[in-house]
Structure formats: C-alpha cells, structure tokens
JSON list of C-alpha atoms and ligand atoms in Angstrom, two decimals:
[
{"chain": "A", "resi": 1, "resn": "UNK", "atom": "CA", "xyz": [-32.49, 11.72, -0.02]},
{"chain": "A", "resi": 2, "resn": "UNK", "atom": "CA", "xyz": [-32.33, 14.71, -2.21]},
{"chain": "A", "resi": 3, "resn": "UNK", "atom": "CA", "xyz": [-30.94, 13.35, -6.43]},
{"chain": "A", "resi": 4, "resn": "UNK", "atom": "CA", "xyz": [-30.72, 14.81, -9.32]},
{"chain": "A", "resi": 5, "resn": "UNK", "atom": "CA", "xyz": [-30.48, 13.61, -12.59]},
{"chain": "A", "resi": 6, "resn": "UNK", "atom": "CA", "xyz": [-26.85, 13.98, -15.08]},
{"chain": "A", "resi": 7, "resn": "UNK", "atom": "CA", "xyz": [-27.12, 11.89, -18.79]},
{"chain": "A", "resi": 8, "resn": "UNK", "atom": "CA", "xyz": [-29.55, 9.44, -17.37]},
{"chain": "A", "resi": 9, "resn": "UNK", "atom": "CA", "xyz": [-27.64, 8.36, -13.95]},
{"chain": "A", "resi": 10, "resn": "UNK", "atom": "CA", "xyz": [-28.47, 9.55, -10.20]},
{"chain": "A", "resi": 11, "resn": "UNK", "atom": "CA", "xyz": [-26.25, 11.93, -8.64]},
{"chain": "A", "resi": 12, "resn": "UNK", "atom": "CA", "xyz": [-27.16, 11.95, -4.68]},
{"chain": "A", "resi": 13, "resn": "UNK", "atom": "CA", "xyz": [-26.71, 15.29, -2.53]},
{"chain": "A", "resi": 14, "resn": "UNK", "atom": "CA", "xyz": [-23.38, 15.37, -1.29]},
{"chain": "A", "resi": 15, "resn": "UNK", "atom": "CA", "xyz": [-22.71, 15.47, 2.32]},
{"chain": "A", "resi": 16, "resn": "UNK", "atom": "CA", "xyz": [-20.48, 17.97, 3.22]},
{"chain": "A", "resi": 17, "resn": "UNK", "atom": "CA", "xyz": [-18.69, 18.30, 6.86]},
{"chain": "A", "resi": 18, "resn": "UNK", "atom": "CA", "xyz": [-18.58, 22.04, 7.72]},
{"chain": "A", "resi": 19, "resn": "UNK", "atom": "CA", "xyz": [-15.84, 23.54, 9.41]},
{"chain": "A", "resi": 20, "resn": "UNK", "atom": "CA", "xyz": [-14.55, 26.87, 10.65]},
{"chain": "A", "resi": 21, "resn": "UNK", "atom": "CA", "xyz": [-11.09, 28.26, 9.39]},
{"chain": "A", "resi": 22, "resn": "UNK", "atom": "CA", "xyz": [-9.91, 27.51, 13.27]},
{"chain": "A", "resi": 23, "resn": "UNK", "atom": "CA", "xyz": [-11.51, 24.21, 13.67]},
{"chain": "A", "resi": 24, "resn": "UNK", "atom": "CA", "xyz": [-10.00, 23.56, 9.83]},
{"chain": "A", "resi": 25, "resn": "UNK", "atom": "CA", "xyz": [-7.00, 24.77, 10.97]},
{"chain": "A", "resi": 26, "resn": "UNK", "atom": "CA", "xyz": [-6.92, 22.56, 14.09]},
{"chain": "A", "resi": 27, "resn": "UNK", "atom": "CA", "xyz": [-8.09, 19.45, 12.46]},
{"chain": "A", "resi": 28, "resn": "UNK", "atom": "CA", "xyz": [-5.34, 19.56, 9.37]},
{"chain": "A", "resi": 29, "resn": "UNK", "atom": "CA", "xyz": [-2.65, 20.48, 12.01]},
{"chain": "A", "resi": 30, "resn": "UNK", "atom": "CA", "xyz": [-3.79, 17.37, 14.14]},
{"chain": "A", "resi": 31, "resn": "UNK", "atom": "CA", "xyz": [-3.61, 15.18, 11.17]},
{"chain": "A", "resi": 32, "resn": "UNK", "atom": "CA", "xyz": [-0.66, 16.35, 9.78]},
{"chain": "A", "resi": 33, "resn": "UNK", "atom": "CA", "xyz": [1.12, 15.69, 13.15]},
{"chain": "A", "resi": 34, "resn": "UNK", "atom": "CA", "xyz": [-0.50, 12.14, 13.34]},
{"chain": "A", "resi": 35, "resn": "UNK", "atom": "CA", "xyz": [0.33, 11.11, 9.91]},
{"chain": "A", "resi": 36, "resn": "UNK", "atom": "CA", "xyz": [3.90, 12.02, 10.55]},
{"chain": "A", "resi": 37, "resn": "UNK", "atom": "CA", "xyz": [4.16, 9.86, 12.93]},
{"chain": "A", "resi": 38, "resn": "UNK", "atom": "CA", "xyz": [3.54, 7.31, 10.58]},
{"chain": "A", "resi": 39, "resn": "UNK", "atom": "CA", "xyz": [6.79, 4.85, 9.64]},
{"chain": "A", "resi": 40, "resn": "UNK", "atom": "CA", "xyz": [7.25, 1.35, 7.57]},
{"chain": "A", "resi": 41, "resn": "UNK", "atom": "CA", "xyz": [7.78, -0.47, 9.86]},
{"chain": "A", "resi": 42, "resn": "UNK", "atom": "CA", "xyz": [10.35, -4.16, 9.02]},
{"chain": "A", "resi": 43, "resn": "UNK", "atom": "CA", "xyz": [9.95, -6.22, 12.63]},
{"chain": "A", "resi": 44, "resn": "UNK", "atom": "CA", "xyz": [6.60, -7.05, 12.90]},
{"chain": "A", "resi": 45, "resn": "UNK", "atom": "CA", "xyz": [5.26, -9.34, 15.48]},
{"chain": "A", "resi": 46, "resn": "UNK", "atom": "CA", "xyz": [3.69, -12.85, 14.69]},
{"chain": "A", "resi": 47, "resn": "UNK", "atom": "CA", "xyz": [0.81, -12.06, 16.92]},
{"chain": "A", "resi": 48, "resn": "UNK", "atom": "CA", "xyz": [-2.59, -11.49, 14.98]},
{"chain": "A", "resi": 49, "resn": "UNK", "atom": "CA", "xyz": [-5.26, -9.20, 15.02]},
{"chain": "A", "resi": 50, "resn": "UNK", "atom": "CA", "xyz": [-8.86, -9.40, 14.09]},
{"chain": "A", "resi": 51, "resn": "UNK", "atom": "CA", "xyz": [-9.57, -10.27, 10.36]},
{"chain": "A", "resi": 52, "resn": "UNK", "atom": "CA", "xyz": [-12.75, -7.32, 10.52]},
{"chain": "A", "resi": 53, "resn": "UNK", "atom": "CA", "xyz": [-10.05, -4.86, 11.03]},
{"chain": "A", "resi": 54, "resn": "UNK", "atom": "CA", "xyz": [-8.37, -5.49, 7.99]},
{"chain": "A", "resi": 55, "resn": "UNK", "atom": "CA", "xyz": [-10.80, -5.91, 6.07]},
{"chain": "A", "resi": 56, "resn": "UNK", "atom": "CA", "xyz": [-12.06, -2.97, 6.92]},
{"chain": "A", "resi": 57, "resn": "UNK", "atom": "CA", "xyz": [-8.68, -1.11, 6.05]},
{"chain": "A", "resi": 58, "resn": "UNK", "atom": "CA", "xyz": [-9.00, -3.03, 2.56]},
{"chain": "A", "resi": 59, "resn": "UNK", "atom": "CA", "xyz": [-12.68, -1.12, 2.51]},
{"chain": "A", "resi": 60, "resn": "UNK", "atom": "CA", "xyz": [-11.12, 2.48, 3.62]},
{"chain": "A", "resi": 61, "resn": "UNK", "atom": "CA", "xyz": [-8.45, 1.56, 0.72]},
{"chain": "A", "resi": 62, "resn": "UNK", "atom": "CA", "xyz": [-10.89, 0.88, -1.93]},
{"chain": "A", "resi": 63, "resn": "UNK", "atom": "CA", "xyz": [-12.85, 4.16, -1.13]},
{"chain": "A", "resi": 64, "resn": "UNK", "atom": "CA", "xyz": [-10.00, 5.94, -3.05]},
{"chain": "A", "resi": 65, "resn": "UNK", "atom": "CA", "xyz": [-11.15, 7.41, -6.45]},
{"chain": "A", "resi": 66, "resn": "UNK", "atom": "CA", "xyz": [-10.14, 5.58, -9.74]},
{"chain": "A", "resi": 67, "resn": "UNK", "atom": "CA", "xyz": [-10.55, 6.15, -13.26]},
{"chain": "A", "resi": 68, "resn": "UNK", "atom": "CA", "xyz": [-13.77, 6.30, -14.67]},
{"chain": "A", "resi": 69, "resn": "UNK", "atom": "CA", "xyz": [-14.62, 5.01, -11.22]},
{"chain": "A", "resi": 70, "resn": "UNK", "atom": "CA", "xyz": [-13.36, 1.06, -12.20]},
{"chain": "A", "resi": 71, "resn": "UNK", "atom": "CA", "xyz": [-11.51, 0.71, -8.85]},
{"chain": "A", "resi": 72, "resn": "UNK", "atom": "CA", "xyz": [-8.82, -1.01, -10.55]},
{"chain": "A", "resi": 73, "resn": "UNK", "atom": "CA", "xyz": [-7.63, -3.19, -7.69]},
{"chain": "A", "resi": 74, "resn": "UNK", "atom": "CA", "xyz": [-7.49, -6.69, -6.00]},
{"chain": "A", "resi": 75, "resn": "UNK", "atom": "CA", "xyz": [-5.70, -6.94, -2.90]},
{"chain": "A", "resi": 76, "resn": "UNK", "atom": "CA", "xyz": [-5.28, -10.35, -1.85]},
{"chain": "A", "resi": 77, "resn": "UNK", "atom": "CA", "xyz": [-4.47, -11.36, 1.91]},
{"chain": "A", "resi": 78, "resn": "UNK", "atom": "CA", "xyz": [-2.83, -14.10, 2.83]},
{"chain": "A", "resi": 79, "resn": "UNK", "atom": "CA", "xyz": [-3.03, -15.60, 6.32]},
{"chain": "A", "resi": 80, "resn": "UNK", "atom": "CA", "xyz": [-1.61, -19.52, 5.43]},
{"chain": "A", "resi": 81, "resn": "UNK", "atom": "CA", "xyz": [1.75, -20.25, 6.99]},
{"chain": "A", "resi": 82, "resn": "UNK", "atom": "CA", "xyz": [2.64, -22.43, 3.55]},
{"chain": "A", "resi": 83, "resn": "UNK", "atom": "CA", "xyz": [1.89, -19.72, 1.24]},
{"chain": "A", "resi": 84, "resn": "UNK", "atom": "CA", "xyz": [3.39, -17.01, 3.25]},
{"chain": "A", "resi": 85, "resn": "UNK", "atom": "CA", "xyz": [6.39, -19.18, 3.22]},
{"chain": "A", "resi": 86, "resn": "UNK", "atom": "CA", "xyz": [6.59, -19.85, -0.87]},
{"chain": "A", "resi": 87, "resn": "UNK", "atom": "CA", "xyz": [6.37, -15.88, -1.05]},
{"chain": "A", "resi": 88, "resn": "UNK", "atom": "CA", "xyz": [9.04, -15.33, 0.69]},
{"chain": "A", "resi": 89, "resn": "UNK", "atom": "CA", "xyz": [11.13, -18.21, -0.65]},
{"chain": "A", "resi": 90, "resn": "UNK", "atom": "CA", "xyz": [10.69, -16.67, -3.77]},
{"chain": "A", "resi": 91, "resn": "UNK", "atom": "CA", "xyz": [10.43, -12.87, -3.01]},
{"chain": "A", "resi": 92, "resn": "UNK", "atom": "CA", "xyz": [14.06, -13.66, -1.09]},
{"chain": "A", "resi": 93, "resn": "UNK", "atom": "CA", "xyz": [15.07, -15.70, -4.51]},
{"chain": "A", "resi": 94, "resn": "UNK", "atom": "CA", "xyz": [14.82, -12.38, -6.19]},
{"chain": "A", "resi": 95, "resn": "UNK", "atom": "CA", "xyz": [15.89, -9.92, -3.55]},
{"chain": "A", "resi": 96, "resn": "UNK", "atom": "CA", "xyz": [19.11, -12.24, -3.47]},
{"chain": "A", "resi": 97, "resn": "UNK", "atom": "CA", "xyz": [19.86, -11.71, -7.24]},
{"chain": "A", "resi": 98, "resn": "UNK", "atom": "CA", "xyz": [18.74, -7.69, -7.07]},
{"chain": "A", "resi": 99, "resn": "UNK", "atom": "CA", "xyz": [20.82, -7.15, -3.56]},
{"chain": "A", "resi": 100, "resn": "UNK", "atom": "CA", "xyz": [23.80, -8.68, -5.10]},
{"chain": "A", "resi": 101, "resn": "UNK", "atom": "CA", "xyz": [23.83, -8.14, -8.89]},
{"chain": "A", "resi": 102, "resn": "UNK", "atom": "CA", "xyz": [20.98, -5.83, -10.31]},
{"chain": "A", "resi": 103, "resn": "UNK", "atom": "CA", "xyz": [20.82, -2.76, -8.05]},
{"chain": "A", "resi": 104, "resn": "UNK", "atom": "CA", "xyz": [23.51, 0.14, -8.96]},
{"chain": "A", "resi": 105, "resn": "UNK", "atom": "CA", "xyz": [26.07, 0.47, -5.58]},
{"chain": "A", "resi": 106, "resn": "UNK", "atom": "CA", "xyz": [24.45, 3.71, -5.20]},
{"chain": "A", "resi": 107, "resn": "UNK", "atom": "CA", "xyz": [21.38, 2.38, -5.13]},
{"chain": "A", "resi": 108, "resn": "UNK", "atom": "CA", "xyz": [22.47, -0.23, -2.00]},
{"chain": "A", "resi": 109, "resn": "UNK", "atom": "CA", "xyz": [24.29, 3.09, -0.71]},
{"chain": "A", "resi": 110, "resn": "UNK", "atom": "CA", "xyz": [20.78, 4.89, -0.63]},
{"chain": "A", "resi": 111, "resn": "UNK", "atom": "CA", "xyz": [19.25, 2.11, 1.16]},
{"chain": "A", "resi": 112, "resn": "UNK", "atom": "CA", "xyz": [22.41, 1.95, 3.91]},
{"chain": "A", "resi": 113, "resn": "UNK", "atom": "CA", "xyz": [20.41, 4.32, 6.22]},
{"chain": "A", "resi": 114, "resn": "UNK", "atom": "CA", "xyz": [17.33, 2.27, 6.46]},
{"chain": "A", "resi": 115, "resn": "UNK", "atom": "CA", "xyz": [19.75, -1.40, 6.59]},
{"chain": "A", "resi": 116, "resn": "UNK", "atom": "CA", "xyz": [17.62, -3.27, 4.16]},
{"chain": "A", "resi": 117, "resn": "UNK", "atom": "CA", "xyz": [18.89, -6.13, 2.73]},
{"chain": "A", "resi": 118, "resn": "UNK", "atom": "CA", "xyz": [17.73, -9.68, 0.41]},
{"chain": "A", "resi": 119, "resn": "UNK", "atom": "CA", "xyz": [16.54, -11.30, 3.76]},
{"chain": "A", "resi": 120, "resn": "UNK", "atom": "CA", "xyz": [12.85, -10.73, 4.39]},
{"chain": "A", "resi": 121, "resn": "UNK", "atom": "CA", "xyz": [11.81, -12.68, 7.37]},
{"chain": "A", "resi": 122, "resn": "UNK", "atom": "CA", "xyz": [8.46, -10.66, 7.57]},
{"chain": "A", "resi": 123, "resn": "UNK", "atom": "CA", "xyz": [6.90, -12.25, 4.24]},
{"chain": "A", "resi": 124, "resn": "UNK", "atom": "CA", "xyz": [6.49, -14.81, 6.80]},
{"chain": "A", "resi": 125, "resn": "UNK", "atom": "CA", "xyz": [5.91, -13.37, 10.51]},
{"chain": "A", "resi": 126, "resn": "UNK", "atom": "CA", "xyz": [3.27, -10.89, 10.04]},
{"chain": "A", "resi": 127, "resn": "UNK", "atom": "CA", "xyz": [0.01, -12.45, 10.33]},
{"chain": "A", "resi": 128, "resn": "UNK", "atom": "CA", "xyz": [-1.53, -11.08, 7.22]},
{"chain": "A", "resi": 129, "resn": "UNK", "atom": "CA", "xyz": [0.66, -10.56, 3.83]},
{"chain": "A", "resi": 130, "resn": "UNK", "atom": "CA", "xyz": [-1.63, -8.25, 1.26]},
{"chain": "A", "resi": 131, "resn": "UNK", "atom": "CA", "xyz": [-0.30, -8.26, -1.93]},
{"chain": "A", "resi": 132, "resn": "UNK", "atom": "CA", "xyz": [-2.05, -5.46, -4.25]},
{"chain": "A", "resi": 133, "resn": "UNK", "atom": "CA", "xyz": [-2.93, -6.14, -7.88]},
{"chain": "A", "resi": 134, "resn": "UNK", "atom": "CA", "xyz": [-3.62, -3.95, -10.44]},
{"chain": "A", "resi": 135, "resn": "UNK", "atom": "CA", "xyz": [-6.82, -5.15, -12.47]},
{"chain": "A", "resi": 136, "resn": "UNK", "atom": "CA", "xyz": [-4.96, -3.59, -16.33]},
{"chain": "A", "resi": 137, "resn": "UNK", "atom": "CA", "xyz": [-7.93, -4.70, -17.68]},
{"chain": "A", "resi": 138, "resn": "UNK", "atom": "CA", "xyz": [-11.69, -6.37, -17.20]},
{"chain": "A", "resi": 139, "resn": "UNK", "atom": "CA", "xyz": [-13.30, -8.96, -19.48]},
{"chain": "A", "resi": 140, "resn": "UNK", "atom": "CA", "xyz": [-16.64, -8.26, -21.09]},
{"chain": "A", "resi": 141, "resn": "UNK", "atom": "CA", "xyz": [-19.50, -10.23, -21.45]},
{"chain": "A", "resi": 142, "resn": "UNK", "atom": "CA", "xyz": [-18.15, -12.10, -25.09]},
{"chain": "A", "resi": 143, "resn": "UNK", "atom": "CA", "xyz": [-14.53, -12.10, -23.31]},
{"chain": "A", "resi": 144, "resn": "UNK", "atom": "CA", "xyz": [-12.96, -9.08, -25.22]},
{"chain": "A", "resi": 145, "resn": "UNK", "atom": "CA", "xyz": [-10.33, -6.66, -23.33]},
{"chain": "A", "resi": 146, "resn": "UNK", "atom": "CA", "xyz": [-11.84, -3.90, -21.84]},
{"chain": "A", "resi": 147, "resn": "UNK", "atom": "CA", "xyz": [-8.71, -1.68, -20.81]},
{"chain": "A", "resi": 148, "resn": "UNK", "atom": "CA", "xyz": [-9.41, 0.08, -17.14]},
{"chain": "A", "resi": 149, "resn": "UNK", "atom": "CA", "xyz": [-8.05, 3.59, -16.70]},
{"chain": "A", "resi": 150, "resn": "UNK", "atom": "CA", "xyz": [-5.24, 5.11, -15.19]},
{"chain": "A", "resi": 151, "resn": "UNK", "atom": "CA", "xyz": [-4.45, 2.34, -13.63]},
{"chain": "A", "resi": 152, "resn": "UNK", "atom": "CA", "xyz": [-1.29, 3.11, -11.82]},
{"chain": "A", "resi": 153, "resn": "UNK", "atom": "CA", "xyz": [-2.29, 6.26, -10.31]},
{"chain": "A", "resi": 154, "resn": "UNK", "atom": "CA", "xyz": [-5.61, 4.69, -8.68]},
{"chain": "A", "resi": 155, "resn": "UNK", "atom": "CA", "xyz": [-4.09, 2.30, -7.53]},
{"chain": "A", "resi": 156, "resn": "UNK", "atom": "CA", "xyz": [-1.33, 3.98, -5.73]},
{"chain": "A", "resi": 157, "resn": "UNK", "atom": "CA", "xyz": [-3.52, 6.08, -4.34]},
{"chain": "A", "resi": 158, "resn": "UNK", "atom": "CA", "xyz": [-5.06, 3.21, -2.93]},
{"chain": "A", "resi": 159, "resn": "UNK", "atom": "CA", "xyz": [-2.05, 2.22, -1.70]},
{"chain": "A", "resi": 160, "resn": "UNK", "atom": "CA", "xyz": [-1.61, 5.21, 0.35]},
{"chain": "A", "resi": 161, "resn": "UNK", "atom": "CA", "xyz": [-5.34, 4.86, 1.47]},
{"chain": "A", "resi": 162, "resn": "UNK", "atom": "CA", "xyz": [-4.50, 1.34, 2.78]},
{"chain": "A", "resi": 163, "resn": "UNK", "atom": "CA", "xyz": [-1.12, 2.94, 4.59]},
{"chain": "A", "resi": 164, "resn": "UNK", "atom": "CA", "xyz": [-3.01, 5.40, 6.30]},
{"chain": "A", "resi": 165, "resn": "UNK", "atom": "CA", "xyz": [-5.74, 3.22, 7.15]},
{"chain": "A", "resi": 166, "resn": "UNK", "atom": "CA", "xyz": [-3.05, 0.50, 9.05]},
{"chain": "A", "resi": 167, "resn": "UNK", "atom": "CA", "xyz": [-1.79, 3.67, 10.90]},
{"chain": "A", "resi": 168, "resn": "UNK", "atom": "CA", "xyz": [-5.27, 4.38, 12.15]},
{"chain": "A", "resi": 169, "resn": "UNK", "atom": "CA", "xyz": [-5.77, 0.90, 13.48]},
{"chain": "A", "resi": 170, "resn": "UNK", "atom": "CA", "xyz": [-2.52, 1.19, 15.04]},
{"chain": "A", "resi": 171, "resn": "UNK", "atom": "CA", "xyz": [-0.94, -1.10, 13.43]},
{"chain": "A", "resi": 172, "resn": "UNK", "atom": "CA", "xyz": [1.91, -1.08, 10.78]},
{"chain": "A", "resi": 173, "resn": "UNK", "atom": "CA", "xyz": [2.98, -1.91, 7.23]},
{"chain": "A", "resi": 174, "resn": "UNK", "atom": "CA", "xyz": [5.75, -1.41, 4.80]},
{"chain": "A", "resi": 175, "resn": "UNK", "atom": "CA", "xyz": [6.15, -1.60, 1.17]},
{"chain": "A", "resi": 176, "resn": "UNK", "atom": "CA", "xyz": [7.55, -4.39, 0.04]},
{"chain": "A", "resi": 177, "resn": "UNK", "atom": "CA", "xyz": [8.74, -3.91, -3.83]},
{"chain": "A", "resi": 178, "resn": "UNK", "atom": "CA", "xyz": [10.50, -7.01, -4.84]},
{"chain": "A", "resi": 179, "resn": "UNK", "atom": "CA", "xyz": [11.36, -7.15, -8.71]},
{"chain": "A", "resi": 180, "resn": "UNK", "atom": "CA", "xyz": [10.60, -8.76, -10.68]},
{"chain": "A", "resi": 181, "resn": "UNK", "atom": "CA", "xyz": [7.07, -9.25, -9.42]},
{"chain": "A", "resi": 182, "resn": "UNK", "atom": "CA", "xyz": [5.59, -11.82, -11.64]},
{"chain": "A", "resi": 183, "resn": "UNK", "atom": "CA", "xyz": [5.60, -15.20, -9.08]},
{"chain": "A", "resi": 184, "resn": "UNK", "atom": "CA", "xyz": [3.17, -13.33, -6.96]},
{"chain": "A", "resi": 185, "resn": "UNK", "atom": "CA", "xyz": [0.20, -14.07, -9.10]},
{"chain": "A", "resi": 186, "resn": "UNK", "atom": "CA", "xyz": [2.08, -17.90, -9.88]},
{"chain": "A", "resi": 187, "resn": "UNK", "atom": "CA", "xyz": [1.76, -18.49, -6.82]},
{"chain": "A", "resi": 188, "resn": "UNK", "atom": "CA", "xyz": [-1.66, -16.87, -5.87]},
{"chain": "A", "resi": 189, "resn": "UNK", "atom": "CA", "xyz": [-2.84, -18.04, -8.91]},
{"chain": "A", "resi": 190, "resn": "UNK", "atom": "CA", "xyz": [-4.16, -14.55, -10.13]},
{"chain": "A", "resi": 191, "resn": "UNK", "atom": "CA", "xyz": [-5.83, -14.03, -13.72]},
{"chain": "A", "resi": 192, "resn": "UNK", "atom": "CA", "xyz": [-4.03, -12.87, -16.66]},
{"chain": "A", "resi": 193, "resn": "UNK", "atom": "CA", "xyz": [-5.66, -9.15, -16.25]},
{"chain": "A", "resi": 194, "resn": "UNK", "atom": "CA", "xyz": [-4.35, -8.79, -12.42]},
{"chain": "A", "resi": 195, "resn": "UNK", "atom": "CA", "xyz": [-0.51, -7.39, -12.80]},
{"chain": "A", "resi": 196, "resn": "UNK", "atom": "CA", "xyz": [1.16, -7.66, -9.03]},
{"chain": "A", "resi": 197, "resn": "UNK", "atom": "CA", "xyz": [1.99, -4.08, -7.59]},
{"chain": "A", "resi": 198, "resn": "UNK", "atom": "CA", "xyz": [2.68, -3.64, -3.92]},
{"chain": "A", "resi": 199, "resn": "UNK", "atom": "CA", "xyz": [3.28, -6.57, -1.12]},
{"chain": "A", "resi": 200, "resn": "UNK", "atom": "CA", "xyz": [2.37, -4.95, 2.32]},
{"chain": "A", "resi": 201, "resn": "UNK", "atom": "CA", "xyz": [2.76, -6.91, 5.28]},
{"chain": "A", "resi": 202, "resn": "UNK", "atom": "CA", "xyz": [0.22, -6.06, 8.59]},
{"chain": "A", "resi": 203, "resn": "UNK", "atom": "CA", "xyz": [0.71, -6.17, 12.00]},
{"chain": "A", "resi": 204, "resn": "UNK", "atom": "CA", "xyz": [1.63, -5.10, 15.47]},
{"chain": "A", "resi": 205, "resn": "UNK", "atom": "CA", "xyz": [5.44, -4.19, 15.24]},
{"chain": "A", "resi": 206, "resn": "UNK", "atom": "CA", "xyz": [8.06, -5.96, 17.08]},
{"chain": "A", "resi": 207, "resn": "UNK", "atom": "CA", "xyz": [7.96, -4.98, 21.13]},
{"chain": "A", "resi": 208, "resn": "UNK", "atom": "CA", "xyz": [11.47, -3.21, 20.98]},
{"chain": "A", "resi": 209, "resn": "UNK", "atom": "CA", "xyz": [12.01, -1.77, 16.82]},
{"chain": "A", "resi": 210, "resn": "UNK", "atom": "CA", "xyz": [13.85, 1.07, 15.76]},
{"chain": "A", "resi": 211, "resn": "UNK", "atom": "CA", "xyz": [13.53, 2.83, 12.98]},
{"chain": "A", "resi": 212, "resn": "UNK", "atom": "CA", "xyz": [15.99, 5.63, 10.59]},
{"chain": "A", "resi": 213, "resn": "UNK", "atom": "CA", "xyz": [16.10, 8.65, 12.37]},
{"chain": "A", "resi": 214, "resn": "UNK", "atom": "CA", "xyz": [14.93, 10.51, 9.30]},
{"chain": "A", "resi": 215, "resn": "UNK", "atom": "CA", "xyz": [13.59, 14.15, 8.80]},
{"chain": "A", "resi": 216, "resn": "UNK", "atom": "CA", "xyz": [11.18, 14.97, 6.74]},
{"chain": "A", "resi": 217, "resn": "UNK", "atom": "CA", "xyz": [11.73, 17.82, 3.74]},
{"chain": "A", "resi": 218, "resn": "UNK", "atom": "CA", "xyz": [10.17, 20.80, 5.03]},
{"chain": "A", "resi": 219, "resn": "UNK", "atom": "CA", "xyz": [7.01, 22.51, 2.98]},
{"chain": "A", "resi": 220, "resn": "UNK", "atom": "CA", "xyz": [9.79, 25.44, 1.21]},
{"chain": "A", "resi": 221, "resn": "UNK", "atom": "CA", "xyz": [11.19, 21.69, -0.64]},
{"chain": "A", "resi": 222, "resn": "UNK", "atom": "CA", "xyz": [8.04, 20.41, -1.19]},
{"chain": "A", "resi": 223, "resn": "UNK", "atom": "CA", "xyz": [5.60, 23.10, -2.28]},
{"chain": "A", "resi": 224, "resn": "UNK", "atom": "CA", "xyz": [5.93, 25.78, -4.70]},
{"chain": "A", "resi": 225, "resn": "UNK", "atom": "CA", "xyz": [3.54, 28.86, -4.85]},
{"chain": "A", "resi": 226, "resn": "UNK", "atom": "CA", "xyz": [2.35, 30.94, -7.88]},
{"chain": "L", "resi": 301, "resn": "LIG", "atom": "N1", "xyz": [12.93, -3.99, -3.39]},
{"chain": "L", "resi": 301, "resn": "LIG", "atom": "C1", "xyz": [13.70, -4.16, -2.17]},
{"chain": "L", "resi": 301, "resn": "LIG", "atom": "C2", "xyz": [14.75, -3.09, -2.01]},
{"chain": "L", "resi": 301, "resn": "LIG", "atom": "C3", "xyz": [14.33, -1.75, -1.59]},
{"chain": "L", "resi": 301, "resn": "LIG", "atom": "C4", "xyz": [14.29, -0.70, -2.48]},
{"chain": "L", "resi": 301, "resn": "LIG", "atom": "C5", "xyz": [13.97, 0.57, -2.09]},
{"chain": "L", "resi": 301, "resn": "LIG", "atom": "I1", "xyz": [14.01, 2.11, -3.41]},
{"chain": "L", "resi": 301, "resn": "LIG", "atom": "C6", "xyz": [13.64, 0.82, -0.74]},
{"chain": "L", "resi": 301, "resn": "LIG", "atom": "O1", "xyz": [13.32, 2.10, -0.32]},
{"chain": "L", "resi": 301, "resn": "LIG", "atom": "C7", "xyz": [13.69, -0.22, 0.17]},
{"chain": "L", "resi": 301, "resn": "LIG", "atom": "C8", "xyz": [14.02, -1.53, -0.28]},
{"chain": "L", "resi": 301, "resn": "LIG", "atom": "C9", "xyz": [12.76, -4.31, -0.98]},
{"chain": "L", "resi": 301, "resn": "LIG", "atom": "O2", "xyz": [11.53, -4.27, -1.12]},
{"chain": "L", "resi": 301, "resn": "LIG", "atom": "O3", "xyz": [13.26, -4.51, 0.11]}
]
C-alpha cells in the first residue's frame, strides 16, 4: 500500500470510487429516492433480529468523522427485559411531567400531526434500545480532563450514520428525546464523562403501522445558491 509521510504520522493512499456524471447522476438519484423513503417509525415489533446486524450498524455509525478524529461516542444497547423496563418507567416519568406541564401548547400542537404523547410502550418492545452518549471528555493517563472536540456535531452526525444504517438493514428507528436525560446513565451506570444524547429503539416495525402523511420541503426551501 502506497503512504506518505505528514508531521511524523502515515497517511495511506486514498481509495477513491470513480464515477461518470451519468452513473453519478444515477447513483445520487437512487439514493436520494431510497433515503426518502426513510421514516421514524413508533410501533415496532417485539420480534428480534441478529445481534451482528446491529452491531454492525453501531460500526457504519462510528465511521462518521469527529473532531480531531476522538469519535466522541458510546452507544450502549440494551437487550434485558428489566432494564428496558426501568427506562421506560422513568423515560415515561418524565415524558408525563413534559407532556403535561413543561412543553409550550404550541409545542404539543406541533407534535398533533405525528400523535405523540408521554406513553412510550416501545422503550420496552423493541428488541434492542441504543441509547447514544456523548464522551464530553476522556481521562488521561494521571486522571486529568482531556476535553474532546466538537462534540455535539460528531456525534449527531453519528446519529444520522446510525439512522441510515437501520434503513439499510431494513429495519427501523426513531429518536427518542426525553428531557431531562440524566437517569439514562443512573441507570446504565455510565461514567461521569459520558453525557446521554439520543435513545433509538431498533427493530422490525409493527405488521400494520402508519405513519404522518408528511411532504418533504422541496430543494428551492432548502438550498440556496450563490
Ligand atoms: N421528547 C418527546 C416529545 C417529542 C418532541 C419532539 I420536537 C418530537 O418531534 C417528537 C416527540 C419524545 O421523545 O417523544
């Protein structure tokens, strides 16, 4: 393999994939339409799946870059009936509280289309519950904080890594955001550097789910040219 040298370290001969402008154009049209296909899914079956194929969605998440390369992340998965349980006993305990005091009515008005609510019987039904961590920091050899780098944006881009990676198993996720966070690493036990950030339950979906007929903002919303 053909390296090269930069301030001491190895840099390896990237592999590129070559494409022409019609095969380019085929392939990002083909993705685009099987990404948007893509929805969170809330009813998701009890039946399981093979471990490998999460953790290789955890691997496919983790290839996503990060600050100075620190791959600031920890996703734990949880597979035990009792745990999934005390997550959602307390992830419902503070859904309750947000649902019916601390969320704005337009807030609950925004979320009338997609019929959410403080119950959140998947926490439990899913087979696998992975709850993403954000590593804010690493310890060094004598202990001392060693802060990681931008943390939040690696490790939401991870995030949507590990989305697109259920899709492509064909199987399906949501983001689960409840707020406060903090019991999830109580009850996982997590160090003091691992902040909770995303709970995203995996599995097949329910036989017979709907989901909000929504449309998409087209690219004249989204993209602006210079
Ligand atoms: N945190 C709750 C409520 C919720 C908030 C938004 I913004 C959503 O798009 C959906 C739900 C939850 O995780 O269900």
């Amino acid at each position: 393999m053909k390296t090269k040298d930069i301030n001491g370290f190895t840099h390896v001969k990237y592999a590129a994939d070559h494409y022409t402008e019609e095969e380019m154009l085929q392939r990002s049209e083909a993705f685009y339409q099987w990404i948007d296909r893509r929805r969170s899914v809330r009813e998701i079956s009890d039946r399981s799946f093979p471990r490998q194929v999460l953790d290789q969605i955890i691997l496919a998440a983790s290839t996503a870059p990060s600050g100075a390369h620190k791959q600031p992340w920890t996703f734990c998965v949880v597979s035990n009936p009792e745990i999934k349980a005390k997550i959602r006993e307390a992830s419902e305990k503070e859904e309750r509280e947000s649902y019916e005091s601390r969320m704005s009515e337009r807030w609950k008005d925004d979320l009338k289309p997609i019929g959410t609510n403080w119950h959140k019987p998947f926490l439990e039904k899913a087979p696998y519950l992975v709850i993403l961590f954000k590593r804010v920091y690493e310890l060094d050899s004598e202990g001392k904080k060693i802060n990681n780098y931008y943390v939040n944006e690696s490790v939401g881009i991870a995030a949507g890594m590990f989305i697109s990676a259920v899709h492509h198993a064909g199987l399906v996720t949501l983001t689960h955001t409840p707020s406060p966070m903090n019991f999830l690493a109580d009850i996982l036990g997590r160090p003091a550097n691992e902040r909770a950030y995303l709970v995203l339950p995996v599995g097949y979906p329910d036989a017979d789910v709907y989901v909000p007929d929504f449309k998409r903002k087209p690219l004249d919303e989204v993209c602006v040219n210079y």
